[in-house]
């Protein structure tokens, strides 16, 4: 089958990621699902008609990100769209085998590292990169000494902070790829009913009840797909649903952004490789 585009979507077995992959498939594109669980990934691919690609890897560990990148590069000659959707809203402090707080690893380090590992293919394909973000980044309080290991862990603020860390790098990637045909933008898809942040106990049940009034994943997928397929050369922007907004001052600090970039280069061992 001839596909119009090949689109890689991380965290694609459920929620917004699955809805994005489903809509891209419906429009005639090949959706490559990146999932942590093979069983869940195969189930999602089957639900899309079995024509989707599947790459399995744990994006919370550096070796898992590298494994995903290696498989994508070996199996796909083109990556026309890359959607960074995988995310974690932690209910408790969990450190990865690399020693980093889990949300920091998944929400920030994983897309940063994947962008670098796939960069050659992205440049060849003139890829459209879409980072699924969160409006709660404005509540982030990034401490470069404490946040990576979760020494400042807070059930809500850590999610906000790791999304902020990720968002600070978007304009820098846009500048890095300027004139090369690779575009990158971030989008907050809205308040969407997904499994993000779900936990057990009474508080978990209350959250699930509240989520019943939130938008369905298909609605949240709309602005993500819109950016993924948008023509033109604009890059480095931030969207709240379908509306472009300037970054809040906390995410527009260029000095902090440079420090976040340099730290991520070191923590992902890209600095050593360079």
Coordinates of N, CA and C in Angstrom, one line a residue, residues 58-240:
X58 N 10.8 1.3 26.0 CA 10.5 2.0 27.2 C 11.2 3.3 27.2
X59 N 10.5 4.4 27.0 CA 11.0 5.7 26.8 C 11.4 6.4 28.2
X60 N 11.3 5.6 29.3 CA 11.7 6.2 30.6 C 13.2 5.9 30.8
X61 N 13.8 5.1 30.0 CA 15.2 4.8 30.2 C 16.0 5.1 28.9
X62 N 17.2 5.6 29.0 CA 18.0 6.0 27.8 C 18.2 4.9 26.9
X63 N 18.5 3.7 27.4 CA 18.7 2.6 26.5 C 17.4 2.3 25.7
X64 N 16.2 2.5 26.3 CA 15.0 2.2 25.6 C 14.8 3.2 24.5
X65 N 15.1 4.5 24.7 CA 15.0 5.5 23.7 C 15.9 5.2 22.5
X66 N 17.1 4.8 22.9 CA 18.1 4.5 21.8 C 17.6 3.3 21.0
X67 N 17.0 2.3 21.7 CA 16.5 1.1 21.0 C 15.4 1.5 20.0
X68 N 14.5 2.4 20.5 CA 13.4 2.9 19.6 C 13.9 3.6 18.4
X69 N 14.9 4.5 18.6 CA 15.5 5.2 17.5 C 16.2 4.3 16.5
X70 N 16.9 3.3 17.0 CA 17.6 2.3 16.1 C 16.6 1.6 15.3
X71 N 15.5 1.1 15.9 CA 14.5 0.4 15.1 C 13.8 1.2 14.1
X72 N 13.5 2.5 14.5 CA 12.8 3.4 13.5 C 13.7 3.6 12.3
X73 N 15.0 3.9 12.6 CA 16.0 4.1 11.5 C 16.2 2.9 10.6
X74 N 16.1 1.7 11.2 CA 16.3 0.5 10.4 C 15.1 0.2 9.5
X75 N 13.9 0.5 10.0 CA 12.7 0.0 9.3 C 12.1 1.1 8.4
X76 N 12.3 2.4 8.6 CA 11.6 3.4 7.9 C 12.6 4.4 7.2
X77 N 12.5 4.4 5.9 CA 13.4 5.3 5.1 C 13.0 6.7 5.3
X78 N 11.7 7.0 5.6 CA 11.2 8.3 5.8 C 10.4 8.4 7.1
X79 N 10.6 9.6 7.7 CA 9.7 9.9 8.8 C 9.2 11.3 8.5
X80 N 8.0 11.4 8.0 CA 7.4 12.6 7.6 C 6.8 13.4 8.8
X81 N 6.3 12.7 9.8 CA 5.8 13.4 10.9 C 6.3 12.6 12.2
X82 N 6.6 13.4 13.2 CA 7.0 12.8 14.5 C 6.2 13.5 15.6
X83 N 5.4 12.7 16.2 CA 4.5 13.3 17.3 C 5.0 12.7 18.6
X84 N 5.5 13.6 19.5 CA 6.0 13.3 20.8 C 4.7 13.4 21.7
X85 N 4.1 12.3 22.0 CA 2.9 12.3 22.8 C 3.1 11.6 24.1
X86 N 4.0 10.7 24.2 CA 4.2 9.9 25.5 C 4.4 10.8 26.6
X87 N 3.7 10.6 27.7 CA 3.9 11.5 28.9 C 3.5 10.7 30.2
X88 N 4.0 11.3 31.3 CA 3.7 10.7 32.6 C 3.3 11.8 33.6
X89 N 2.2 11.6 34.3 CA 1.8 12.4 35.4 C 2.0 11.6 36.6
X90 N 3.1 11.7 37.4 CA 3.4 10.8 38.5 C 2.5 11.0 39.7
X91 N 2.1 9.9 40.3 CA 1.4 9.9 41.6 C 2.3 9.7 42.7
X92 N 3.5 9.3 42.5 CA 4.5 9.1 43.5 C 5.9 9.2 42.9
X93 N 6.9 9.4 43.7 CA 8.3 9.5 43.2 C 8.8 8.1 42.8
X94 N 9.1 8.0 41.5 CA 9.7 6.8 40.9 C 11.0 7.3 40.2
X95 N 12.1 6.6 40.5 CA 13.3 6.9 39.8 C 13.6 5.8 38.8
X96 N 14.1 6.1 37.6 CA 14.3 5.2 36.6 C 15.7 4.5 36.8
X97 N 16.0 3.4 36.1 CA 17.3 2.8 36.3 C 18.5 3.7 36.0
X98 N 18.2 4.8 35.2 CA 19.3 5.7 35.0 C 19.5 6.7 36.2
X99 N 18.5 6.7 37.1 CA 18.6 7.6 38.3 C 17.7 8.8 38.2
X100 N 17.0 9.0 37.1 CA 16.2 10.2 36.9 C 14.7 10.0 37.3
X101 N 14.1 11.0 37.8 CA 12.7 11.0 38.2 C 11.9 10.6 36.9
X102 N 11.0 9.7 37.0 CA 10.3 9.1 35.8 C 9.7 10.1 34.9
X103 N 8.9 11.1 35.4 CA 8.3 12.1 34.6 C 9.3 13.0 33.9
X104 N 10.4 13.3 34.5 CA 11.5 14.1 33.9 C 12.1 13.3 32.8
X105 N 12.2 12.0 33.0 CA 12.8 11.2 31.9 C 11.9 11.1 30.7
X106 N 10.6 10.8 30.9 CA 9.7 10.6 29.8 C 9.2 11.9 29.2
X107 N 8.9 12.9 30.0 CA 8.3 14.1 29.4 C 9.4 15.0 28.8
X108 N 10.6 14.9 29.3 CA 11.6 15.9 28.8 C 12.8 15.2 28.1
X109 N 13.5 14.3 28.8 CA 14.7 13.7 28.2 C 14.4 12.8 27.0
X110 N 13.3 12.1 27.1 CA 13.0 11.1 25.9 C 12.8 11.9 24.6
X111 N 12.0 12.9 24.5 CA 11.8 13.6 23.2 C 13.1 14.3 22.8
X112 N 13.8 14.9 23.8 CA 15.1 15.5 23.5 C 16.1 14.6 22.9
X113 N 16.2 13.4 23.5 CA 17.2 12.4 22.9 C 16.7 11.9 21.6
X114 N 15.4 11.6 21.5 CA 14.9 11.0 20.2 C 15.1 12.0 19.1
X115 N 14.9 13.3 19.3 CA 15.1 14.3 18.3 C 16.5 14.2 17.8
X116 N 17.4 14.1 18.7 CA 18.9 14.1 18.3 C 19.2 12.8 17.6
X117 N 18.8 11.6 18.1 CA 19.1 10.4 17.5 C 18.5 10.2 16.1
X118 N 17.4 10.8 15.9 CA 16.7 10.7 14.6 C 17.0 11.9 13.6
X119 N 17.9 12.8 14.1 CA 18.1 14.0 13.4 C 18.4 13.9 11.9
X120 N 19.3 13.0 11.6 CA 19.7 12.8 10.2 C 18.5 12.4 9.3
X121 N 17.6 11.5 9.8 CA 16.4 11.1 9.1 C 15.4 12.2 9.0
X122 N 15.3 13.0 10.1 CA 14.4 14.1 10.1 C 14.8 15.2 9.1
X123 N 16.1 15.4 8.9 CA 16.6 16.4 8.0 C 16.4 15.9 6.5
X124 N 16.6 14.6 6.3 CA 16.4 14.0 5.0 C 14.9 14.1 4.6
X125 N 14.0 13.8 5.6 CA 12.6 13.8 5.3 C 11.9 15.1 5.4
X126 N 12.6 16.1 5.9 CA 12.0 17.4 6.2 C 10.8 17.3 7.1
X127 N 11.0 16.6 8.2 CA 9.9 16.2 9.1 C 9.2 17.3 9.8
X128 N 7.9 17.0 10.0 CA 7.1 17.9 10.9 C 7.1 17.3 12.2
X129 N 7.6 18.0 13.2 CA 7.7 17.5 14.6 C 6.7 18.2 15.4
X130 N 5.8 17.5 16.2 CA 4.8 18.1 17.0 C 5.0 17.5 18.4
X131 N 5.2 18.4 19.4 CA 5.4 18.1 20.8 C 4.1 18.3 21.5
X132 N 3.5 17.3 22.0 CA 2.3 17.5 22.8 C 2.7 18.0 24.2
X133 N 2.2 19.2 24.5 CA 2.6 19.9 25.7 C 1.4 20.0 26.7
X134 N 1.5 20.9 27.6 CA 0.4 21.1 28.6 C 0.4 22.5 29.1
X135 N -0.8 23.1 29.1 CA -0.9 24.5 29.6 C -0.4 24.7 31.0
X136 N -0.4 23.6 31.8 CA 0.1 23.7 33.2 C 1.6 23.9 33.3
X137 N 2.3 24.0 32.2 CA 3.7 24.4 32.2 C 3.9 25.7 33.0
X138 N 2.9 26.6 33.0 CA 3.1 27.9 33.6 C 3.2 27.7 35.1
X139 N 2.8 26.5 35.7 CA 2.9 26.3 37.1 C 4.3 25.6 37.5
X140 N 5.1 25.4 36.4 CA 6.4 24.7 36.7 C 7.4 25.5 37.4
X141 N 8.2 24.9 38.3 CA 9.2 25.6 39.0 C 10.5 24.7 38.9
X142 N 11.3 25.0 37.8 CA 12.4 24.1 37.5 C 13.6 24.4 38.3
X143 N 14.2 23.4 38.9 CA 15.4 23.5 39.7 C 16.4 22.5 39.0
X144 N 17.4 23.0 38.3 CA 18.2 22.1 37.6 C 19.0 21.1 38.5
X145 N 19.2 21.5 39.7 CA 19.9 20.6 40.6 C 19.0 19.5 41.2
X146 N 17.7 19.9 41.5 CA 16.8 19.0 42.2 C 15.8 18.2 41.3
X147 N 15.3 18.9 40.3 CA 14.3 18.3 39.5 C 14.6 17.0 38.8
X148 N 15.8 16.9 38.2 CA 16.2 15.6 37.5 C 16.0 14.3 38.3
X149 N 16.4 14.4 39.6 CA 16.3 13.2 40.4 C 15.0 13.1 41.2
X150 N 14.2 14.2 41.1 CA 12.9 14.2 41.9 C 13.1 14.6 43.3
X151 N 14.3 15.3 43.6 CA 14.5 15.7 45.0 C 13.5 16.8 45.4
X152 N 12.9 17.5 44.4 CA 11.8 18.4 44.7 C 10.4 17.9 44.3
X153 N 10.3 16.6 44.4 CA 9.1 16.0 43.8 C 7.8 16.5 44.5
X154 N 6.8 16.7 43.7 CA 5.4 17.1 44.1 C 4.5 16.5 43.1
X155 N 3.4 15.9 43.6 CA 2.6 15.1 42.7 C 2.0 15.9 41.5
X156 N 1.7 17.2 41.7 CA 1.2 18.0 40.6 C 2.3 18.8 40.0
X157 N 3.1 19.5 40.8 CA 4.1 20.4 40.3 C 5.2 19.7 39.4
X158 N 5.5 18.5 39.8 CA 6.5 17.8 39.0 C 6.1 17.6 37.5
X159 N 4.8 17.3 37.3 CA 4.3 17.2 36.0 C 4.4 18.5 35.3
X160 N 4.0 19.6 35.9 CA 4.1 21.0 35.3 C 5.6 21.3 35.0
X161 N 6.5 21.0 35.9 CA 7.9 21.3 35.8 C 8.5 20.6 34.7
X162 N 8.2 19.3 34.5 CA 8.9 18.5 33.5 C 8.3 18.9 32.1
X163 N 7.1 19.3 32.0 CA 6.5 19.9 30.8 C 7.2 21.2 30.4
X164 N 7.5 22.0 31.5 CA 8.2 23.3 31.3 C 9.6 23.0 30.7
X165 N 10.3 22.1 31.3 CA 11.6 21.8 30.9 C 11.6 21.4 29.4
X166 N 10.7 20.6 29.0 CA 10.6 20.2 27.6 C 10.3 21.4 26.7
X167 N 9.3 22.2 27.1 CA 8.9 23.3 26.3 C 10.0 24.3 26.1
X168 N 10.9 24.5 27.1 CA 12.0 25.4 26.9 C 12.9 25.1 25.8
X169 N 13.0 23.8 25.4 CA 13.9 23.4 24.3 C 13.3 23.6 22.9
X170 N 11.9 23.8 22.8 CA 11.3 23.8 21.5 C 11.8 25.0 20.6
X171 N 11.9 26.2 21.1 CA 12.5 27.3 20.3 C 14.0 27.0 19.9
X172 N 14.7 26.3 20.7 CA 16.1 26.0 20.4 C 16.2 24.9 19.3
X173 N 15.3 23.9 19.3 CA 15.3 23.0 18.2 C 14.8 23.7 16.9
X174 N 13.9 24.6 17.0 CA 13.4 25.4 15.8 C 14.6 26.2 15.2
X175 N 15.4 26.8 16.1 CA 16.5 27.5 15.6 C 17.6 26.6 15.0
X176 N 17.8 25.5 15.7 CA 18.8 24.5 15.2 C 18.5 24.0 13.8
X177 N 17.2 23.8 13.5 CA 16.7 23.3 12.2 C 16.3 24.4 11.2
X178 N 16.4 25.6 11.6 CA 16.0 26.7 10.7 C 16.6 26.6 9.3
X179 N 15.8 26.7 8.3 CA 16.3 26.6 6.9 C 16.6 25.2 6.4
X180 N 16.5 24.2 7.3 CA 16.7 22.8 6.9 C 15.5 22.0 6.6
X181 N 14.3 22.7 6.7 CA 13.1 22.0 6.3 C 12.4 21.3 7.5
X182 N 13.0 21.1 8.6 CA 12.4 20.5 9.7 C 11.7 21.5 10.6
X183 N 10.5 21.3 10.9 CA 9.7 22.3 11.7 C 9.2 21.6 13.0
X184 N 9.2 22.3 14.0 CA 8.8 21.8 15.3 C 7.9 22.8 16.1
X185 N 6.8 22.4 16.6 CA 5.9 23.2 17.4 C 5.4 22.4 18.5
X186 N 4.9 23.1 19.5 CA 4.3 22.5 20.7 C 2.8 22.8 20.8
X187 N 2.0 21.9 21.3 CA 0.6 22.1 21.4 C 0.0 21.5 22.7
X188 N -0.7 22.3 23.4 CA -1.6 21.9 24.5 C -2.9 21.5 23.9
X189 N -3.3 20.2 23.9 CA -4.5 19.7 23.2 C -5.8 20.0 23.9
X190 N -5.7 20.7 25.1 CA -6.9 20.9 25.9 C -7.0 20.0 27.1
X191 N -8.1 20.2 27.8 CA -8.3 19.3 29.0 C -9.1 18.1 28.5
X192 N -8.4 17.0 28.4 CA -8.8 15.8 27.7 C -9.0 14.6 28.6
X193 N -10.0 13.8 28.4 CA -10.2 12.6 29.2 C -9.3 11.5 28.8
X194 N -8.2 11.3 29.5 CA -7.3 10.2 29.3 C -6.9 9.6 30.6
X195 N -6.0 8.6 30.6 CA -5.6 7.9 31.8 C -4.5 8.6 32.5
X196 N -4.0 9.8 32.0 CA -2.9 10.5 32.6 C -3.3 10.9 34.0
X197 N -2.4 10.6 34.9 CA -2.6 11.0 36.3 C -3.5 10.1 37.1
X198 N -4.0 9.1 36.5 CA -4.9 8.2 37.2 C -4.2 7.5 38.4
X199 N -4.9 7.3 39.5 CA -4.3 6.6 40.6 C -5.4 5.8 41.3
X200 N -5.0 5.0 42.3 CA -6.0 4.2 43.0 C -6.6 5.0 44.2
X201 N -7.4 4.3 44.9 CA -8.0 5.0 46.1 C -9.1 5.9 45.8
X202 N -9.6 6.6 46.9 CA -10.7 7.5 46.7 C -10.4 8.6 45.8
X203 N -9.2 9.2 45.9 CA -8.8 10.3 45.1 C -8.8 10.0 43.6
X204 N -8.4 8.7 43.3 CA -8.4 8.3 41.9 C -9.8 8.1 41.4
X205 N -10.7 7.6 42.2 CA -12.1 7.5 41.8 C -12.7 8.9 41.6
X206 N -12.4 9.8 42.4 CA -12.9 11.2 42.3 C -12.4 11.8 41.0
X207 N -11.1 11.6 40.7 CA -10.6 12.2 39.5 C -11.3 11.6 38.2
X208 N -11.5 10.3 38.3 CA -12.2 9.7 37.1 C -13.6 10.2 36.9
X209 N -14.2 10.5 38.0 CA -15.6 11.1 38.0 C -15.5 12.5 37.3
X210 N -14.5 13.2 37.8 CA -14.4 14.6 37.2 C -14.1 14.5 35.7
X211 N -13.3 13.5 35.3 CA -12.9 13.4 33.9 C -14.1 13.1 33.0
X212 N -15.1 12.7 33.5 CA -16.3 12.4 32.6 C -16.8 13.6 31.9
X213 N -16.5 14.8 32.5 CA -17.0 16.0 31.8 C -15.9 16.6 30.9
X214 N -14.8 16.0 30.8 CA -13.7 16.5 30.0 C -13.9 16.1 28.5
X215 N -13.1 16.7 27.6 CA -13.2 16.4 26.2 C -12.7 15.0 25.9
X216 N -13.3 14.3 24.9 CA -12.8 13.0 24.5 C -11.5 13.1 23.8
X217 N -10.7 12.0 23.8 CA -9.4 12.0 23.2 C -9.4 12.4 21.7
X218 N -10.5 12.1 21.0 CA -10.6 12.5 19.6 C -10.6 14.0 19.4
X219 N -11.2 14.7 20.4 CA -11.2 16.1 20.3 C -9.8 16.7 20.6
X220 N -9.1 16.1 21.5 CA -7.7 16.5 21.8 C -6.8 16.2 20.7
X221 N -7.1 15.2 19.9 CA -6.2 14.8 18.8 C -6.3 15.8 17.7
X222 N -7.4 16.5 17.6 CA -7.7 17.5 16.5 C -6.5 18.5 16.2
X223 N -6.2 19.3 17.3 CA -5.1 20.2 17.0 C -3.8 19.6 16.8
X224 N -3.5 18.4 17.3 CA -2.3 17.7 17.1 C -2.1 17.3 15.7
X225 N -3.2 16.7 15.1 CA -3.2 16.3 13.7 C -3.1 17.5 12.8
X226 N -3.8 18.6 13.2 CA -3.8 19.8 12.4 C -2.4 20.3 12.2
X227 N -1.6 20.3 13.3 CA -0.2 20.8 13.2 C 0.6 19.8 12.4
X228 N 0.4 18.5 12.7 CA 1.2 17.5 12.0 C 1.1 17.6 10.5
X229 N -0.1 18.0 10.0 CA -0.3 18.1 8.5 C -0.3 19.5 8.0
X230 N 0.0 20.4 8.8 CA 0.0 21.9 8.4 C 1.1 22.2 7.4
X231 N 0.8 22.8 6.3 CA 1.8 23.2 5.3 C 2.5 24.5 5.8
X232 N 3.6 24.9 5.1 CA 4.2 26.1 5.5 C 5.5 25.9 6.2
X233 N 6.2 26.9 6.6 CA 7.6 26.8 7.2 C 7.6 27.3 8.6
X234 N 6.5 27.8 9.2 CA 6.6 28.3 10.5 C 7.0 27.2 11.5
X235 N 7.7 27.6 12.6 CA 8.3 26.7 13.5 C 8.6 27.4 14.8
X236 N 8.7 26.6 15.9 CA 9.0 27.1 17.2 C 7.8 27.7 17.9
X237 N 6.6 27.4 17.5 CA 5.4 28.1 18.1 C 4.8 27.2 19.2
X238 N 3.9 27.9 20.0 CA 3.2 27.2 21.0 C 1.7 27.4 20.8
X239 N 0.9 26.4 20.8 CA -0.5 26.4 20.6 C -1.3 25.9 21.8
X240 N -2.4 26.6 22.1 CA -3.3 26.1 23.1 C -4.5 25.7 22.3

